[in-house]
mmCIF file of C-alpha atoms in Angstrom:
data_model
loop_
_atom_site.group_PDB
_atom_site.id
_atom_site.type_symbol
_atom_site.label_atom_id
_atom_site.label_comp_id
_atom_site.label_asym_id
_atom_site.label_seq_id
_atom_site.Cartn_x
_atom_site.Cartn_y
_atom_site.Cartn_z
ATOM 1 C CA MET A 27 -0.134 0.063 -0.053
ATOM 2 C CA SER A 28 1.067 3.952 -0.577
ATOM 3 C CA ILE A 29 2.700 5.468 1.837
ATOM 4 C CA ALA A 30 2.648 8.697 -0.188
ATOM 5 C CA ASN A 31 1.011 11.723 0.865
ATOM 6 C CA LYS A 32 0.019 10.086 4.737
ATOM 7 C CA VAL A 33 0.956 12.241 7.281
ATOM 8 C CA VAL A 34 3.050 11.415 9.928
ATOM 9 C CA VAL A 35 4.547 12.781 13.088
ATOM 10 C CA ILE A 36 8.144 11.588 14.577
ATOM 11 C CA THR A 37 9.386 12.330 18.025
ATOM 12 C CA GLY A 38 12.518 11.565 18.595
ATOM 13 C CA ALA A 39 13.399 11.999 15.123
ATOM 14 C CA SER A 40 16.756 13.977 15.050
ATOM 15 C CA SER A 41 19.347 10.641 15.285
ATOM 16 C CA GLY A 42 19.228 7.112 14.900
ATOM 17 C CA ILE A 43 15.789 5.594 14.973
ATOM 18 C CA GLY A 44 13.583 8.485 14.716
ATOM 19 C CA ARG A 45 16.379 9.852 11.908
ATOM 20 C CA ALA A 46 16.561 6.711 9.404
ATOM 21 C CA THR A 47 12.516 6.655 9.865
ATOM 22 C CA ALA A 48 12.095 10.135 8.501
ATOM 23 C CA ILE A 49 14.596 9.858 5.588
ATOM 24 C CA MET A 50 12.860 6.209 4.917
ATOM 25 C CA LEU A 51 9.403 8.012 4.501
ATOM 26 C CA ALA A 52 10.653 10.870 3.015
ATOM 27 C CA LYS A 53 11.648 9.285 0.340
ATOM 28 C CA GLN A 54 8.111 7.176 -0.264
ATOM 29 C CA GLY A 55 6.445 10.310 -0.074
ATOM 30 C CA ALA A 56 5.110 10.704 3.387
ATOM 31 C CA LYS A 57 4.326 14.220 4.585
ATOM 32 C CA LEU A 58 6.087 14.527 7.339
ATOM 33 C CA VAL A 59 6.095 16.684 10.949
ATOM 34 C CA LEU A 60 8.927 16.336 13.146
ATOM 35 C CA ARG A 61 9.870 16.651 16.779
ATOM 36 C CA ALA A 62 12.884 16.409 18.334
ATOM 37 C CA ARG A 63 14.616 18.272 21.753
ATOM 38 C CA ARG A 64 18.011 19.482 20.051
ATOM 39 C CA GLU A 65 17.107 22.040 17.501
ATOM 40 C CA GLU A 66 20.577 22.082 15.148
ATOM 41 C CA PRO A 67 20.653 18.666 14.377
ATOM 42 C CA LEU A 68 16.547 18.522 13.407
ATOM 43 C CA LYS A 69 17.398 21.250 11.203
ATOM 44 C CA ALA A 70 20.261 19.928 9.312
ATOM 45 C CA LEU A 71 17.715 16.453 8.728
ATOM 46 C CA VAL A 72 14.739 19.084 7.826
ATOM 47 C CA SER A 73 17.801 20.515 5.164
ATOM 48 C CA GLU A 74 18.900 17.110 4.409
ATOM 49 C CA ILE A 75 15.109 16.347 3.479
ATOM 50 C CA SER A 76 13.737 19.141 1.642
ATOM 51 C CA ALA A 77 16.775 18.946 -0.917
ATOM 52 C CA TYR A 78 14.766 16.033 -2.676
ATOM 53 C CA PHE A 79 11.548 16.694 -0.992
ATOM 54 C CA PRO A 80 9.386 19.738 0.615
ATOM 55 C CA GLU A 81 7.081 18.423 2.648
ATOM 56 C CA VAL A 82 8.608 18.276 5.704
ATOM 57 C CA THR A 83 8.482 20.981 8.740
ATOM 58 C CA TYR A 84 9.435 20.331 12.509
ATOM 59 C CA MET A 85 8.875 22.063 15.992
ATOM 60 C CA VAL A 86 11.359 21.676 18.923
ATOM 61 C CA THR A 87 9.455 20.122 21.465
ATOM 62 C CA ASP A 88 9.871 18.195 25.026
ATOM 63 C CA VAL A 89 7.245 15.338 24.849
ATOM 64 C CA SER A 90 7.315 15.393 28.589
ATOM 65 C CA LYS A 91 5.521 18.295 28.690
ATOM 66 C CA LYS A 92 1.354 17.803 27.581
ATOM 67 C CA GLU A 93 0.926 21.513 25.399
ATOM 68 C CA ASP A 94 4.139 20.944 23.699
ATOM 69 C CA MET A 95 2.925 17.271 21.891
ATOM 70 C CA GLU A 96 -0.696 19.080 21.537
ATOM 71 C CA SER A 97 1.494 22.117 19.656
ATOM 72 C CA LEU A 98 3.297 19.319 17.295
ATOM 73 C CA VAL A 99 -0.323 17.655 16.616
ATOM 74 C CA ASN A 100 -1.689 20.836 16.134
ATOM 75 C CA LEU A 101 1.234 21.757 13.276
ATOM 76 C CA ALA A 102 0.772 18.804 11.497
ATOM 77 C CA CYS A 103 -2.942 19.422 11.205
ATOM 78 C CA SER A 104 -2.400 23.525 10.497
ATOM 79 C CA THR A 105 0.064 22.551 7.748
ATOM 80 C CA PHE A 106 -0.889 19.349 6.120
ATOM 81 C CA GLY A 107 -4.679 19.117 7.030
ATOM 82 C CA ARG A 108 -4.906 15.969 8.484
ATOM 83 C CA LEU A 109 -2.866 13.506 10.782
ATOM 84 C CA ASP A 110 -2.531 9.886 9.493
ATOM 85 C CA VAL A 111 0.309 8.125 11.635
ATOM 86 C CA LEU A 112 2.021 9.629 15.281
ATOM 87 C CA ILE A 113 5.347 7.645 15.525
ATOM 88 C CA ALA A 114 6.028 7.314 18.890
ATOM 89 C CA ASN A 115 9.847 7.093 19.077
ATOM 90 C CA ALA A 116 11.041 9.120 22.413
ATOM 91 C CA GLY A 117 13.263 7.536 25.587
ATOM 92 C CA GLY A 118 15.478 8.159 28.229
ATOM 93 C CA PRO A 119 18.418 6.749 29.923
ATOM 94 C CA ILE A 120 18.521 3.738 32.092
ATOM 95 C CA SER A 121 20.583 2.553 35.059
ATOM 96 C CA SER A 122 20.961 -0.105 37.775
ATOM 97 C CA MET A 123 18.731 -0.100 41.334
ATOM 98 C CA ASP A 124 21.580 0.136 43.221
ATOM 99 C CA LYS A 125 22.842 3.704 41.935
ATOM 100 C CA LEU A 126 19.716 4.841 43.041
ATOM 101 C CA LEU A 127 19.279 7.877 40.491
ATOM 102 C CA VAL A 128 15.953 8.354 41.310
ATOM 103 C CA GLU A 129 16.621 11.611 38.934
ATOM 104 C CA ASP A 130 16.858 9.287 35.673
ATOM 105 C CA TRP A 131 14.181 7.052 37.174
ATOM 106 C CA GLU A 132 11.320 10.397 37.123
ATOM 107 C CA ALA A 133 13.039 11.480 33.427
ATOM 108 C CA MET A 134 12.055 7.200 32.201
ATOM 109 C CA ILE A 135 8.462 7.639 33.585
ATOM 110 C CA ASP A 136 8.213 11.360 31.835
ATOM 111 C CA ILE A 137 9.982 10.490 28.306
ATOM 112 C CA ASN A 138 8.990 7.311 27.639
ATOM 113 C CA LEU A 139 5.158 6.489 29.813
ATOM 114 C CA LYS A 140 4.027 10.862 30.139
ATOM 115 C CA GLY A 141 5.477 11.412 26.704
ATOM 116 C CA TYR A 142 4.299 8.832 25.166
ATOM 117 C CA LEU A 143 0.322 8.920 27.121
ATOM 118 C CA TYR A 144 0.732 12.640 26.086
ATOM 119 C CA GLY A 145 1.109 11.890 22.626
ATOM 120 C CA VAL A 146 -2.043 9.703 22.902
ATOM 121 C CA ALA A 147 -3.992 12.236 24.236
ATOM 122 C CA ALA A 148 -2.969 15.002 21.383
ATOM 123 C CA ALA A 149 -3.491 12.746 18.526
ATOM 124 C CA LEU A 150 -6.358 10.513 19.430
ATOM 125 C CA PRO A 151 -9.398 13.082 19.471
ATOM 126 C CA VAL A 152 -8.064 13.908 15.843
ATOM 127 C CA PHE A 153 -7.694 10.283 14.441
ATOM 128 C CA ARG A 154 -11.238 10.398 15.834
ATOM 129 C CA LYS A 155 -12.895 12.986 13.793
ATOM 130 C CA GLN A 156 -10.914 12.003 10.643
ATOM 131 C CA GLU A 157 -12.513 7.913 11.443
ATOM 132 C CA THR A 158 -8.705 6.849 10.715
ATOM 133 C CA GLY A 159 -4.981 6.641 12.451
ATOM 134 C CA HIS A 160 -2.450 5.249 13.204
ATOM 135 C CA PHE A 161 -0.766 5.101 16.447
ATOM 136 C CA VAL A 162 2.911 3.651 16.149
ATOM 137 C CA SER A 163 5.051 3.065 19.369
ATOM 138 C CA VAL A 164 8.983 2.314 19.535
ATOM 139 C CA ILE A 165 8.999 -0.035 22.366
ATOM 140 C CA SER A 166 11.640 -2.476 23.115
ATOM 141 C CA THR A 167 13.047 -6.074 23.933
ATOM 142 C CA ALA A 168 13.679 -4.742 27.479
ATOM 143 C CA GLY A 169 10.529 -6.368 29.237
ATOM 144 C CA LEU A 170 10.097 -8.514 27.086
ATOM 145 C CA ARG A 171 13.447 -10.177 28.716
ATOM 146 C CA ILE A 172 14.664 -8.636 31.986
ATOM 147 C CA VAL A 173 18.131 -7.990 32.435
ATOM 148 C CA ALA A 174 20.549 -6.443 35.253
ATOM 149 C CA GLY A 175 20.430 -1.943 34.960
ATOM 150 C CA GLN A 176 17.021 -2.040 32.942
ATOM 151 C CA GLY A 177 14.226 -2.446 35.615
ATOM 152 C CA VAL A 178 12.699 1.292 35.502
ATOM 153 C CA TYR A 179 13.350 1.453 32.059
ATOM 154 C CA ALA A 180 12.089 -2.039 31.492
ATOM 155 C CA GLY A 181 8.558 -0.715 33.521
ATOM 156 C CA THR A 182 8.249 2.058 31.589
ATOM 157 C CA LYS A 183 8.201 -0.185 27.958
ATOM 158 C CA ASN A 184 6.117 -2.455 29.651
ATOM 159 C CA THR A 185 3.619 -0.310 31.232
ATOM 160 C CA VAL A 186 3.487 1.376 27.168
ATOM 161 C CA ARG A 187 2.984 -2.407 25.823
ATOM 162 C CA THR A 188 0.181 -2.726 28.425
ATOM 163 C CA ILE A 189 -1.357 0.294 27.300
ATOM 164 C CA ASN A 190 -0.906 -0.326 23.760
ATOM 165 C CA GLU A 191 -2.831 -2.999 23.744
ATOM 166 C CA ALA A 192 -5.901 -1.155 25.613
ATOM 167 C CA LEU A 193 -5.604 1.375 23.316
ATOM 168 C CA ARG A 194 -5.953 -1.464 20.512
ATOM 169 C CA ILE A 195 -9.331 -3.061 21.707
ATOM 170 C CA GLU A 196 -10.640 0.050 22.360
ATOM 171 C CA ALA A 197 -9.040 2.006 18.959
ATOM 172 C CA GLY A 198 -12.467 0.203 17.215
ATOM 173 C CA ALA A 199 -12.375 -1.085 13.428
ATOM 174 C CA ASN A 200 -11.273 2.349 12.246
ATOM 175 C CA LEU A 201 -7.937 2.898 14.173
ATOM 176 C CA ARG A 202 -4.448 0.862 14.329
ATOM 177 C CA VAL A 203 -1.920 0.413 16.956
ATOM 178 C CA THR A 204 1.400 -1.098 16.321
ATOM 179 C CA GLY A 205 4.602 -1.520 18.889
ATOM 180 C CA VAL A 206 7.843 -2.173 17.403
ATOM 181 C CA SER A 207 9.953 -3.714 19.729
ATOM 182 C CA PRO A 208 13.878 -3.047 18.952
ATOM 183 C CA GLY A 209 16.851 -5.587 20.457
ATOM 184 C CA PHE A 210 20.514 -3.709 20.195
ATOM 185 C CA VAL A 211 20.173 -0.874 17.429
ATOM 186 C CA LYS A 212 23.368 1.154 16.644
ATOM 187 C CA THR A 213 22.071 4.965 17.782
ATOM 188 C CA GLN A 214 23.060 7.848 20.315
ATOM 189 C CA PHE A 215 21.185 6.239 23.206
ATOM 190 C CA ALA A 216 23.796 5.221 25.414
ATOM 191 C CA ASP A 217 24.527 9.137 25.207
ATOM 192 C CA SER A 218 22.095 9.815 27.841
ATOM 193 C CA MET A 219 23.262 7.313 30.464
ATOM 194 C CA THR A 220 24.573 8.602 33.622
ATOM 195 C CA ASP A 221 25.604 5.218 35.303
ATOM 196 C CA HIS A 222 29.076 4.891 33.647
ATOM 197 C CA ALA A 223 29.134 1.120 34.197
ATOM 198 C CA THR A 224 25.596 0.579 32.655
ATOM 199 C CA GLN A 225 26.789 2.986 29.875
ATOM 200 C CA GLU A 226 29.824 0.778 28.621
ATOM 201 C CA LYS A 227 27.977 -2.264 28.888
ATOM 202 C CA VAL A 228 25.175 -1.193 26.137
ATOM 203 C CA LYS A 229 27.666 0.613 23.665
ATOM 204 C CA ALA A 230 29.826 -2.513 23.882
ATOM 205 C CA ALA A 231 26.655 -4.597 23.143
ATOM 206 C CA MET A 232 26.300 -2.126 20.186
ATOM 207 C CA ASP A 233 29.492 -1.879 18.618
ATOM 208 C CA THR A 234 29.311 -6.237 18.766
ATOM 209 C CA MET A 235 26.014 -6.801 17.458
ATOM 210 C CA GLY A 236 23.865 -3.319 16.822
ATOM 211 C CA MET A 237 21.490 -3.330 13.704
ATOM 212 C CA SER A 238 21.568 -0.106 11.847
ATOM 213 C CA PRO A 239 18.357 1.863 12.604
ATOM 214 C CA ASP A 240 16.777 1.306 9.281
ATOM 215 C CA ALA A 241 16.013 -1.931 10.108
ATOM 216 C CA ILE A 242 13.550 -0.611 12.477
ATOM 217 C CA ALA A 243 12.276 1.856 10.032
ATOM 218 C CA ARG A 244 11.570 -0.882 8.181
ATOM 219 C CA ALA A 245 9.039 -2.342 10.576
ATOM 220 C CA THR A 246 7.110 0.355 11.398
ATOM 221 C CA ALA A 247 4.438 -1.475 9.808
ATOM 222 C CA ILE A 248 2.337 2.048 8.311
ATOM 223 C CA ASP A 249 2.123 0.781 4.458
ATOM 224 C CA GLN A 250 -0.501 -1.896 5.679
ATOM 225 C CA PRO A 251 -3.963 -1.174 4.234
ATOM 226 C CA ASP A 252 -6.330 0.418 6.342
ATOM 227 C CA ASP A 253 -8.471 -2.694 7.766
ATOM 228 C CA VAL A 254 -4.766 -4.128 8.570
ATOM 229 C CA ASP A 255 -3.925 -3.774 12.422
ATOM 230 C CA VAL A 256 0.239 -5.290 12.950
ATOM 231 C CA GLY A 257 0.037 -5.234 16.655
ATOM 232 C CA ASP A 258 3.464 -5.920 18.222
ATOM 233 C CA ILE A 259 6.987 -6.929 16.345
ATOM 234 C CA VAL A 260 10.018 -7.695 17.815
ATOM 235 C CA VAL A 261 13.366 -6.624 15.837
ATOM 236 C CA ARG A 262 16.345 -8.120 17.333
ATOM 237 C CA PRO A 263 20.039 -8.725 15.916
ATOM 238 C CA THR A 264 20.152 -12.802 15.159
ATOM 239 C CA ALA A 265 23.021 -12.656 18.051
ATOM 240 C CA GLN A 266 21.356 -11.196 20.655
ATOM 241 C CA ALA A 267 20.274 -13.992 22.944
#
């Protein structure tokens, strides 16, 4: 099915999975509204895409702020007249429990969980009015397999997984809900970690077996027919246990 002319909002778009997804969708003709906290890499991405596809705009936002997510959805609707897909891709840091990095725990709850919910709250009324729409959440294999150092992170991701399923059940025949759970991907995810031991382990795993972000971009499933709902997708390196 054609992706061309679909209006897609992507959070966490300035690097990694978000960036790869934006480039892939732009090449297939999707109209993009991109969001990140850092303006310079976001502007650079928009400039790169605009060189071959003009239907792209951006907004510097903080997903942990409800009003920012509302503004992002409003930008999509005011610029392109509708919103077809919301890809929630922002993610917070991980740390081991013994470090007692409570601020990191709070950041994970604010970004991974509240940010996701604020996106749902902003987009769901638009989707209901249109009688069509697609939520895509980049979750994680964390939670599917619990490992040391990822307790709170996995908890937030599993909460999103649970809410996704409830949203799917409530969505009815016209809306779609997809969760994509990546394994190790070569991104800048580890840069935000304040637990340096965990940071080094994650970086080593990424270097050893991390996939390209393009692998996750291809798994968003937004090219399916409107009456087909792809629920949960797990994408991991073949070498990952």
